[in-house]
mmCIF file with all atom_site columns, C-alpha atoms in Angstrom:
data_model
loop_
_atom_site.group_PDB
_atom_site.id
_atom_site.type_symbol
_atom_site.label_atom_id
_atom_site.label_alt_id
_atom_site.label_comp_id
_atom_site.label_asym_id
_atom_site.label_entity_id
_atom_site.label_seq_id
_atom_site.pdbx_PDB_ins_code
_atom_site.Cartn_x
_atom_site.Cartn_y
_atom_site.Cartn_z
_atom_site.occupancy
_atom_site.B_iso_or_equiv
_atom_site.pdbx_formal_charge
_atom_site.auth_seq_id
_atom_site.auth_comp_id
_atom_site.auth_asym_id
_atom_site.auth_atom_id
_atom_site.pdbx_PDB_model_num
ATOM 1   C CA . UNK T 1 1   ? -56.979 11.355 47.368 1.00 0.00 ? 1   UNK T CA 1
ATOM 2   C CA . UNK T 1 2   ? -54.491 14.052 48.362 1.00 0.00 ? 2   UNK T CA 1
ATOM 3   C CA . UNK T 1 3   ? -55.066 17.490 46.985 1.00 0.00 ? 3   UNK T CA 1
ATOM 4   C CA . UNK T 1 4   ? -52.072 18.584 44.625 1.00 0.00 ? 4   UNK T CA 1
ATOM 5   C CA . UNK T 1 5   ? -50.740 22.063 44.861 1.00 0.00 ? 5   UNK T CA 1
ATOM 6   C CA . UNK T 1 6   ? -50.219 22.633 41.070 1.00 0.00 ? 6   UNK T CA 1
ATOM 7   C CA . UNK T 1 7   ? -48.712 25.875 41.557 1.00 0.00 ? 7   UNK T CA 1
ATOM 8   C CA . UNK T 1 8   ? -45.748 24.202 43.571 1.00 0.00 ? 8   UNK T CA 1
ATOM 9   C CA . UNK T 1 9   ? -45.460 21.679 40.944 1.00 0.00 ? 9   UNK T CA 1
ATOM 10  C CA . UNK T 1 10  ? -44.919 24.354 38.377 1.00 0.00 ? 10  UNK T CA 1
ATOM 11  C CA . UNK T 1 11  ? -42.537 26.153 40.651 1.00 0.00 ? 11  UNK T CA 1
ATOM 12  C CA . UNK T 1 12  ? -40.454 23.127 40.864 1.00 0.00 ? 12  UNK T CA 1
ATOM 13  C CA . UNK T 1 13  ? -40.204 22.576 37.245 1.00 0.00 ? 13  UNK T CA 1
ATOM 14  C CA . UNK T 1 14  ? -39.267 26.257 36.629 1.00 0.00 ? 14  UNK T CA 1
ATOM 15  C CA . UNK T 1 15  ? -36.642 26.012 39.447 1.00 0.00 ? 15  UNK T CA 1
ATOM 16  C CA . UNK T 1 16  ? -35.029 22.804 38.047 1.00 0.00 ? 16  UNK T CA 1
ATOM 17  C CA . UNK T 1 17  ? -34.913 24.333 34.529 1.00 0.00 ? 17  UNK T CA 1
ATOM 18  C CA . UNK T 1 18  ? -33.464 27.648 35.738 1.00 0.00 ? 18  UNK T CA 1
ATOM 19  C CA . UNK T 1 19  ? -30.914 25.870 37.880 1.00 0.00 ? 19  UNK T CA 1
ATOM 20  C CA . UNK T 1 20  ? -29.776 23.982 34.583 1.00 0.00 ? 20  UNK T CA 1
ATOM 21  C CA . UNK T 1 21  ? -29.737 27.279 32.577 1.00 0.00 ? 21  UNK T CA 1
ATOM 22  C CA . UNK T 1 22  ? -32.295 25.789 30.171 1.00 0.00 ? 22  UNK T CA 1
ATOM 23  C CA . UNK T 1 23  ? -35.266 27.793 28.747 1.00 0.00 ? 23  UNK T CA 1
ATOM 24  C CA . UNK T 1 24  ? -37.544 24.908 27.382 1.00 0.00 ? 24  UNK T CA 1
ATOM 25  C CA . UNK T 1 25  ? -40.135 25.136 24.631 1.00 0.00 ? 25  UNK T CA 1
ATOM 26  C CA . UNK T 1 26  ? -43.868 25.310 25.783 1.00 0.00 ? 26  UNK T CA 1
ATOM 27  C CA . UNK T 1 27  ? -46.871 24.789 23.507 1.00 0.00 ? 27  UNK T CA 1
ATOM 28  C CA . UNK T 1 28  ? -49.516 26.717 25.438 1.00 0.00 ? 28  UNK T CA 1
ATOM 29  C CA . UNK T 1 29  ? -53.148 26.254 24.443 1.00 0.00 ? 29  UNK T CA 1
ATOM 30  C CA . UNK T 1 30  ? -54.860 29.453 24.863 1.00 0.00 ? 30  UNK T CA 1
ATOM 31  C CA . UNK T 1 31  ? -58.715 29.987 24.999 1.00 0.00 ? 31  UNK T CA 1
ATOM 32  C CA . UNK T 1 32  ? -58.659 33.853 24.652 1.00 0.00 ? 32  UNK T CA 1
ATOM 33  C CA . UNK T 1 33  ? -56.442 36.865 24.947 1.00 0.00 ? 33  UNK T CA 1
ATOM 34  C CA . UNK T 1 34  ? -57.696 37.925 28.485 1.00 0.00 ? 34  UNK T CA 1
ATOM 35  C CA . UNK T 1 35  ? -56.856 34.529 29.979 1.00 0.00 ? 35  UNK T CA 1
ATOM 36  C CA . UNK T 1 36  ? -53.481 34.123 28.238 1.00 0.00 ? 36  UNK T CA 1
ATOM 37  C CA . UNK T 1 37  ? -52.298 37.705 29.253 1.00 0.00 ? 37  UNK T CA 1
ATOM 38  C CA . UNK T 1 38  ? -51.155 36.712 32.706 1.00 0.00 ? 38  UNK T CA 1
ATOM 39  C CA . UNK T 1 39  ? -49.952 33.199 31.670 1.00 0.00 ? 39  UNK T CA 1
ATOM 40  C CA . UNK T 1 40  ? -47.859 34.817 28.958 1.00 0.00 ? 40  UNK T CA 1
ATOM 41  C CA . UNK T 1 41  ? -46.537 37.469 31.247 1.00 0.00 ? 41  UNK T CA 1
ATOM 42  C CA . UNK T 1 42  ? -45.576 34.785 33.966 1.00 0.00 ? 42  UNK T CA 1
ATOM 43  C CA . UNK T 1 43  ? -44.339 31.930 31.702 1.00 0.00 ? 43  UNK T CA 1
ATOM 44  C CA . UNK T 1 44  ? -42.301 33.951 28.991 1.00 0.00 ? 44  UNK T CA 1
ATOM 45  C CA . UNK T 1 45  ? -39.738 34.713 31.568 1.00 0.00 ? 45  UNK T CA 1
ATOM 46  C CA . UNK T 1 46  ? -39.030 30.883 31.751 1.00 0.00 ? 46  UNK T CA 1
ATOM 47  C CA . UNK T 1 47  ? -40.087 29.413 28.405 1.00 0.00 ? 47  UNK T CA 1
ATOM 48  C CA . UNK T 1 48  ? -39.968 29.899 24.630 1.00 0.00 ? 48  UNK T CA 1
ATOM 49  C CA . UNK T 1 49  ? -43.744 29.888 24.158 1.00 0.00 ? 49  UNK T CA 1
ATOM 50  C CA . UNK T 1 50  ? -45.885 29.051 21.136 1.00 0.00 ? 50  UNK T CA 1
ATOM 51  C CA . UNK T 1 51  ? -49.450 29.725 21.783 1.00 0.00 ? 51  UNK T CA 1
ATOM 52  C CA . UNK T 1 52  ? -51.867 27.299 20.278 1.00 0.00 ? 52  UNK T CA 1
ATOM 53  C CA . UNK T 1 53  ? -55.159 28.736 19.323 1.00 0.00 ? 53  UNK T CA 1
ATOM 54  C CA . UNK T 1 54  ? -57.480 25.736 18.945 1.00 0.00 ? 54  UNK T CA 1
ATOM 55  C CA . UNK T 1 55  ? -61.217 26.367 20.323 1.00 0.00 ? 55  UNK T CA 1
ATOM 56  C CA . UNK T 1 56  ? -63.764 24.633 18.193 1.00 0.00 ? 56  UNK T CA 1
ATOM 57  C CA . UNK T 1 57  ? -66.284 25.122 21.191 1.00 0.00 ? 57  UNK T CA 1
ATOM 58  C CA . UNK T 1 58  ? -66.616 28.659 19.771 1.00 0.00 ? 58  UNK T CA 1
ATOM 59  C CA . UNK T 1 59  ? -69.829 28.261 17.861 1.00 0.00 ? 59  UNK T CA 1
ATOM 60  C CA . UNK T 1 60  ? -70.092 31.623 15.913 1.00 0.00 ? 60  UNK T CA 1
ATOM 61  C CA . UNK T 1 61  ? -67.395 32.105 13.228 1.00 0.00 ? 61  UNK T CA 1
ATOM 62  C CA . UNK T 1 62  ? -67.282 36.005 13.783 1.00 0.00 ? 62  UNK T CA 1
ATOM 63  C CA . UNK T 1 63  ? -66.763 35.487 17.696 1.00 0.00 ? 63  UNK T CA 1
ATOM 64  C CA . UNK T 1 64  ? -64.052 32.941 16.880 1.00 0.00 ? 64  UNK T CA 1
ATOM 65  C CA . UNK T 1 65  ? -62.099 35.317 14.597 1.00 0.00 ? 65  UNK T CA 1
ATOM 66  C CA . UNK T 1 66  ? -62.570 38.237 17.010 1.00 0.00 ? 66  UNK T CA 1
ATOM 67  C CA . UNK T 1 67  ? -60.992 36.333 19.845 1.00 0.00 ? 67  UNK T CA 1
ATOM 68  C CA . UNK T 1 68  ? -58.262 35.052 17.551 1.00 0.00 ? 68  UNK T CA 1
ATOM 69  C CA . UNK T 1 69  ? -57.466 38.518 16.416 1.00 0.00 ? 69  UNK T CA 1
ATOM 70  C CA . UNK T 1 70  ? -57.189 39.893 19.996 1.00 0.00 ? 70  UNK T CA 1
ATOM 71  C CA . UNK T 1 71  ? -54.995 36.955 20.830 1.00 0.00 ? 71  UNK T CA 1
ATOM 72  C CA . UNK T 1 72  ? -52.613 37.980 17.941 1.00 0.00 ? 72  UNK T CA 1
ATOM 73  C CA . UNK T 1 73  ? -52.656 41.664 18.958 1.00 0.00 ? 73  UNK T CA 1
ATOM 74  C CA . UNK T 1 74  ? -51.925 40.821 22.543 1.00 0.00 ? 74  UNK T CA 1
ATOM 75  C CA . UNK T 1 75  ? -48.717 38.788 21.421 1.00 0.00 ? 75  UNK T CA 1
ATOM 76  C CA . UNK T 1 76  ? -47.679 41.731 19.190 1.00 0.00 ? 76  UNK T CA 1
ATOM 77  C CA . UNK T 1 77  ? -48.207 44.259 21.849 1.00 0.00 ? 77  UNK T CA 1
ATOM 78  C CA . UNK T 1 78  ? -46.808 42.666 25.149 1.00 0.00 ? 78  UNK T CA 1
ATOM 79  C CA . UNK T 1 79  ? -43.026 42.752 25.909 1.00 0.00 ? 79  UNK T CA 1
ATOM 80  C CA . UNK T 1 80  ? -41.599 39.219 26.327 1.00 0.00 ? 80  UNK T CA 1
ATOM 81  C CA . UNK T 1 81  ? -38.247 38.179 27.704 1.00 0.00 ? 81  UNK T CA 1
ATOM 82  C CA . UNK T 1 82  ? -38.321 35.077 25.378 1.00 0.00 ? 82  UNK T CA 1
ATOM 83  C CA . UNK T 1 83  ? -39.996 34.552 22.077 1.00 0.00 ? 83  UNK T CA 1
ATOM 84  C CA . UNK T 1 84  ? -43.823 34.019 21.796 1.00 0.00 ? 84  UNK T CA 1
ATOM 85  C CA . UNK T 1 85  ? -45.200 32.808 18.454 1.00 0.00 ? 85  UNK T CA 1
ATOM 86  C CA . UNK T 1 86  ? -48.631 31.483 17.711 1.00 0.00 ? 86  UNK T CA 1
ATOM 87  C CA . UNK T 1 87  ? -50.293 28.536 15.765 1.00 0.00 ? 87  UNK T CA 1
ATOM 88  C CA . UNK T 1 88  ? -53.825 28.708 14.531 1.00 0.00 ? 88  UNK T CA 1
ATOM 89  C CA . UNK T 1 89  ? -55.657 25.364 14.802 1.00 0.00 ? 89  UNK T CA 1
ATOM 90  C CA . UNK T 1 90  ? -58.355 26.513 12.296 1.00 0.00 ? 90  UNK T CA 1
ATOM 91  C CA . UNK T 1 91  ? -62.098 26.922 12.860 1.00 0.00 ? 91  UNK T CA 1
ATOM 92  C CA . UNK T 1 92  ? -63.376 23.367 13.324 1.00 0.00 ? 92  UNK T CA 1
ATOM 93  C CA . UNK T 1 93  ? -66.926 23.647 15.254 1.00 0.00 ? 93  UNK T CA 1
ATOM 94  C CA . UNK T 1 94  ? -67.822 20.194 14.015 1.00 0.00 ? 94  UNK T CA 1
ATOM 95  C CA . UNK T 1 95  ? -64.910 18.731 15.964 1.00 0.00 ? 95  UNK T CA 1
ATOM 96  C CA . UNK T 1 96  ? -66.701 20.135 19.125 1.00 0.00 ? 96  UNK T CA 1
ATOM 97  C CA . UNK T 1 97  ? -70.323 19.134 18.125 1.00 0.00 ? 97  UNK T CA 1
ATOM 98  C CA . UNK T 1 98  ? -69.131 15.437 17.412 1.00 0.00 ? 98  UNK T CA 1
ATOM 99  C CA . UNK T 1 99  ? -67.173 15.283 20.713 1.00 0.00 ? 99  UNK T CA 1
ATOM 100 C CA . UNK T 1 100 ? -70.127 16.476 22.997 1.00 0.00 ? 100 UNK T CA 1
ATOM 101 C CA . UNK T 1 101 ? -72.962 14.664 20.887 1.00 0.00 ? 101 UNK T CA 1
ATOM 102 C CA . UNK T 1 102 ? -75.525 13.375 23.417 1.00 0.00 ? 102 UNK T CA 1
ATOM 103 C CA . UNK T 1 103 ? -74.375 15.790 26.209 1.00 0.00 ? 103 UNK T CA 1
ATOM 104 C CA . UNK T 1 104 ? -76.036 18.871 24.958 1.00 0.00 ? 104 UNK T CA 1
ATOM 105 C CA . UNK T 1 105 ? -78.315 19.190 28.079 1.00 0.00 ? 105 UNK T CA 1
ATOM 106 C CA . UNK T 1 106 ? -75.582 18.563 30.566 1.00 0.00 ? 106 UNK T CA 1
ATOM 107 C CA . UNK T 1 107 ? -75.070 21.286 33.241 1.00 0.00 ? 107 UNK T CA 1
ATOM 108 C CA . UNK T 1 108 ? -72.163 23.670 32.857 1.00 0.00 ? 108 UNK T CA 1
ATOM 109 C CA . UNK T 1 109 ? -69.047 22.165 34.304 1.00 0.00 ? 109 UNK T CA 1
ATOM 110 C CA . UNK T 1 110 ? -70.205 18.642 33.680 1.00 0.00 ? 110 UNK T CA 1
ATOM 111 C CA . UNK T 1 111 ? -69.430 15.870 31.346 1.00 0.00 ? 111 UNK T CA 1
ATOM 112 C CA . UNK T 1 112 ? -69.793 18.072 28.283 1.00 0.00 ? 112 UNK T CA 1
ATOM 113 C CA . UNK T 1 113 ? -67.199 20.374 29.449 1.00 0.00 ? 113 UNK T CA 1
ATOM 114 C CA . UNK T 1 114 ? -64.705 17.550 30.334 1.00 0.00 ? 114 UNK T CA 1
ATOM 115 C CA . UNK T 1 115 ? -65.077 16.310 26.874 1.00 0.00 ? 115 UNK T CA 1
ATOM 116 C CA . UNK T 1 116 ? -64.465 19.774 25.441 1.00 0.00 ? 116 UNK T CA 1
ATOM 117 C CA . UNK T 1 117 ? -61.373 20.110 27.630 1.00 0.00 ? 117 UNK T CA 1
ATOM 118 C CA . UNK T 1 118 ? -60.247 16.780 26.523 1.00 0.00 ? 118 UNK T CA 1
ATOM 119 C CA . UNK T 1 119 ? -60.650 17.490 22.900 1.00 0.00 ? 119 UNK T CA 1
ATOM 120 C CA . UNK T 1 120 ? -58.620 20.836 22.963 1.00 0.00 ? 120 UNK T CA 1
ATOM 121 C CA . UNK T 1 121 ? -55.981 19.337 25.148 1.00 0.00 ? 121 UNK T CA 1
ATOM 122 C CA . UNK T 1 122 ? -55.609 16.296 23.124 1.00 0.00 ? 122 UNK T CA 1
ATOM 123 C CA . UNK T 1 123 ? -55.058 18.485 19.997 1.00 0.00 ? 123 UNK T CA 1
ATOM 124 C CA . UNK T 1 124 ? -52.483 20.178 21.787 1.00 0.00 ? 124 UNK T CA 1
ATOM 125 C CA . UNK T 1 125 ? -50.661 17.124 23.118 1.00 0.00 ? 125 UNK T CA 1
ATOM 126 C CA . UNK T 1 126 ? -50.588 15.642 19.591 1.00 0.00 ? 126 UNK T CA 1
ATOM 127 C CA . UNK T 1 127 ? -49.202 18.862 18.090 1.00 0.00 ? 127 UNK T CA 1
ATOM 128 C CA . UNK T 1 128 ? -46.642 19.167 20.882 1.00 0.00 ? 128 UNK T CA 1
ATOM 129 C CA . UNK T 1 129 ? -45.596 15.608 20.356 1.00 0.00 ? 129 UNK T CA 1
ATOM 130 C CA . UNK T 1 130 ? -45.259 15.991 16.542 1.00 0.00 ? 130 UNK T CA 1
ATOM 131 C CA . UNK T 1 131 ? -43.309 19.220 16.725 1.00 0.00 ? 131 UNK T CA 1
ATOM 132 C CA . UNK T 1 132 ? -40.846 18.180 19.692 1.00 0.00 ? 132 UNK T CA 1
ATOM 133 C CA . UNK T 1 133 ? -42.110 20.804 22.461 1.00 0.00 ? 133 UNK T CA 1
ATOM 134 C CA . UNK T 1 134 ? -40.688 20.057 25.777 1.00 0.00 ? 134 UNK T CA 1
ATOM 135 C CA . UNK T 1 135 ? -43.902 20.894 27.459 1.00 0.00 ? 135 UNK T CA 1
ATOM 136 C CA . UNK T 1 136 ? -47.527 21.643 26.716 1.00 0.00 ? 136 UNK T CA 1
ATOM 137 C CA . UNK T 1 137 ? -50.262 23.224 28.943 1.00 0.00 ? 137 UNK T CA 1
ATOM 138 C CA . UNK T 1 138 ? -53.429 25.390 28.841 1.00 0.00 ? 138 UNK T CA 1
ATOM 139 C CA . UNK T 1 139 ? -54.461 28.863 30.046 1.00 0.00 ? 139 UNK T CA 1
ATOM 140 C CA . UNK T 1 140 ? -57.851 27.285 31.123 1.00 0.00 ? 140 UNK T CA 1
ATOM 141 C CA . UNK T 1 141 ? -56.780 26.832 34.785 1.00 0.00 ? 141 UNK T CA 1
ATOM 142 C CA . UNK T 1 142 ? -56.830 30.547 35.176 1.00 0.00 ? 142 UNK T CA 1
ATOM 143 C CA . UNK T 1 143 ? -60.620 30.637 35.239 1.00 0.00 ? 143 UNK T CA 1
ATOM 144 C CA . UNK T 1 144 ? -62.235 30.486 38.694 1.00 0.00 ? 144 UNK T CA 1
ATOM 145 C CA . UNK T 1 145 ? -65.048 28.583 36.768 1.00 0.00 ? 145 UNK T CA 1
ATOM 146 C CA . UNK T 1 146 ? -62.868 25.965 35.458 1.00 0.00 ? 146 UNK T CA 1
ATOM 147 C CA . UNK T 1 147 ? -61.762 22.968 37.307 1.00 0.00 ? 147 UNK T CA 1
ATOM 148 C CA . UNK T 1 148 ? -57.895 22.973 37.638 1.00 0.00 ? 148 UNK T CA 1
ATOM 149 C CA . UNK T 1 149 ? -57.885 19.290 39.118 1.00 0.00 ? 149 UNK T CA 1
ATOM 150 C CA . UNK T 1 150 ? -59.677 17.805 36.207 1.00 0.00 ? 150 UNK T CA 1
ATOM 151 C CA . UNK T 1 151 ? -57.670 19.847 33.546 1.00 0.00 ? 151 UNK T CA 1
ATOM 152 C CA . UNK T 1 152 ? -54.366 18.608 35.103 1.00 0.00 ? 152 UNK T CA 1
ATOM 153 C CA . UNK T 1 153 ? -55.551 15.044 35.336 1.00 0.00 ? 153 UNK T CA 1
ATOM 154 C CA . UNK T 1 154 ? -56.488 15.080 31.580 1.00 0.00 ? 154 UNK T CA 1
ATOM 155 C CA . UNK T 1 155 ? -53.326 16.842 30.657 1.00 0.00 ? 155 UNK T CA 1
ATOM 156 C CA . UNK T 1 156 ? -51.284 14.365 32.493 1.00 0.00 ? 156 UNK T CA 1
ATOM 157 C CA . UNK T 1 157 ? -52.964 11.353 30.885 1.00 0.00 ? 157 UNK T CA 1
ATOM 158 C CA . UNK T 1 158 ? -52.559 12.868 27.453 1.00 0.00 ? 158 UNK T CA 1
ATOM 159 C CA . UNK T 1 159 ? -48.789 13.549 28.284 1.00 0.00 ? 159 UNK T CA 1
ATOM 160 C CA . UNK T 1 160 ? -48.270 9.813  28.957 1.00 0.00 ? 160 UNK T CA 1
ATOM 161 C CA . UNK T 1 161 ? -50.272 8.961  25.774 1.00 0.00 ? 161 UNK T CA 1
ATOM 162 C CA . UNK T 1 162 ? -48.174 11.165 23.449 1.00 0.00 ? 162 UNK T CA 1
ATOM 163 C CA . UNK T 1 163 ? -44.953 11.065 25.197 1.00 0.00 ? 163 UNK T CA 1
ATOM 164 C CA . UNK T 1 164 ? -44.633 14.892 25.925 1.00 0.00 ? 164 UNK T CA 1
ATOM 165 C CA . UNK T 1 165 ? -44.349 16.612 29.159 1.00 0.00 ? 165 UNK T CA 1
ATOM 166 C CA . UNK T 1 166 ? -47.547 18.293 30.788 1.00 0.00 ? 166 UNK T CA 1
ATOM 167 C CA . UNK T 1 167 ? -46.843 21.392 32.524 1.00 0.00 ? 167 UNK T CA 1
ATOM 168 C CA . UNK T 1 168 ? -48.956 21.437 35.780 1.00 0.00 ? 168 UNK T CA 1
ATOM 169 C CA . UNK T 1 169 ? -50.545 24.541 36.498 1.00 0.00 ? 169 UNK T CA 1
ATOM 170 C CA . UNK T 1 170 ? -53.211 26.502 38.455 1.00 0.00 ? 170 UNK T CA 1
ATOM 171 C CA . UNK T 1 171 ? -52.821 29.941 37.023 1.00 0.00 ? 171 UNK T CA 1
ATOM 172 C CA . UNK T 1 172 ? -55.641 31.530 39.166 1.00 0.00 ? 172 UNK T CA 1
ATOM 173 C CA . UNK T 1 173 ? -53.334 31.128 42.144 1.00 0.00 ? 173 UNK T CA 1
ATOM 174 C CA . UNK T 1 174 ? -51.012 34.154 43.243 1.00 0.00 ? 174 UNK T CA 1
ATOM 175 C CA . UNK T 1 175 ? -53.842 36.480 42.041 1.00 0.00 ? 175 UNK T CA 1
ATOM 176 C CA . UNK T 1 176 ? -53.383 35.323 38.405 1.00 0.00 ? 176 UNK T CA 1
ATOM 177 C CA . UNK T 1 177 ? -56.945 35.850 37.594 1.00 0.00 ? 177 UNK T CA 1
ATOM 178 C CA . UNK T 1 178 ? -56.817 39.483 39.132 1.00 0.00 ? 178 UNK T CA 1
ATOM 179 C CA . UNK T 1 179 ? -53.744 40.271 37.172 1.00 0.00 ? 179 UNK T CA 1
ATOM 180 C CA . UNK T 1 180 ? -55.529 38.897 33.905 1.00 0.00 ? 180 UNK T CA 1
ATOM 181 C CA . UNK T 1 181 ? -58.205 41.523 34.593 1.00 0.00 ? 181 UNK T CA 1
ATOM 182 C CA . UNK T 1 182 ? -55.513 44.343 35.090 1.00 0.00 ? 182 UNK T CA 1
ATOM 183 C CA . UNK T 1 183 ? -53.727 43.318 31.949 1.00 0.00 ? 183 UNK T CA 1
ATOM 184 C CA . UNK T 1 184 ? -56.915 43.194 29.997 1.00 0.00 ? 184 UNK T CA 1
ATOM 185 C CA . UNK T 1 185 ? -57.706 46.842 30.902 1.00 0.00 ? 185 UNK T CA 1
ATOM 186 C CA . UNK T 1 186 ? -54.165 47.890 30.041 1.00 0.00 ? 186 UNK T CA 1
ATOM 187 C CA . UNK T 1 187 ? -54.230 46.432 26.581 1.00 0.00 ? 187 UNK T CA 1
ATOM 188 C CA . UNK T 1 188 ? -58.027 46.960 26.082 1.00 0.00 ? 188 UNK T CA 1
ATOM 189 C CA . UNK T 1 189 ? -58.864 43.532 25.351 1.00 0.00 ? 189 UNK T CA 1
ATOM 190 C CA . UNK T 1 190 ? -62.230 42.101 24.464 1.00 0.00 ? 190 UNK T CA 1
ATOM 191 C CA . UNK T 1 191 ? -63.654 40.073 27.339 1.00 0.00 ? 191 UNK T CA 1
ATOM 192 C CA . UNK T 1 192 ? -66.375 37.796 26.356 1.00 0.00 ? 192 UNK T CA 1
ATOM 193 C CA . UNK T 1 193 ? -68.887 36.724 28.999 1.00 0.00 ? 193 UNK T CA 1
ATOM 194 C CA . UNK T 1 194 ? -69.175 33.250 27.979 1.00 0.00 ? 194 UNK T CA 1
ATOM 195 C CA . UNK T 1 195 ? -66.712 30.360 27.055 1.00 0.00 ? 195 UNK T CA 1
ATOM 196 C CA . UNK T 1 196 ? -68.063 30.388 23.478 1.00 0.00 ? 196 UNK T CA 1
ATOM 197 C CA . UNK T 1 197 ? -70.210 27.141 23.538 1.00 0.00 ? 197 UNK T CA 1
ATOM 198 C CA . UNK T 1 198 ? -73.737 27.516 22.117 1.00 0.00 ? 198 UNK T CA 1
ATOM 199 C CA . UNK T 1 199 ? -74.884 25.380 24.988 1.00 0.00 ? 199 UNK T CA 1
ATOM 200 C CA . UNK T 1 200 ? -73.453 27.764 27.783 1.00 0.00 ? 200 UNK T CA 1
#
């Protein structure tokens, strides 16, 4: 299978929309403020973004709420060329436990993580379709620990299922991850040291 350059795919979409004078709507699933910082800085030039905070993998309610609070603070604090809003998906840890049942002992990055990715992206795809967004995507590809190819494959499948366009990405490219660390320092963001899942 040929390796896809997801950054070039994203460049192509941005170039096409810019040439047509269009600023599309984007539902951006966000895992946390540090990861979304670079994604928002970059994408808000080209899209009207609504952040979708749906992360049932975060097992401790206080941790979930702290990360959500940081996400909201970042959106209030950062300057954007186009509007950025937020939708809260609600604290639903049972969604995650039901999805990964039987995979509790899987290694990090294995089948349990794939189920978790699919759970969160399917919720985003469904919402994007219901509310008429032009595109949906996720901040998860910024992490060096996350499989961008798998995330983009799942996203593309769900795009077809729900009839909404998936925005291909690999946000760690062009030093995106490094920039997210710089922005985290600049905005004094809480940087957790695990994804939130009790098994990790």
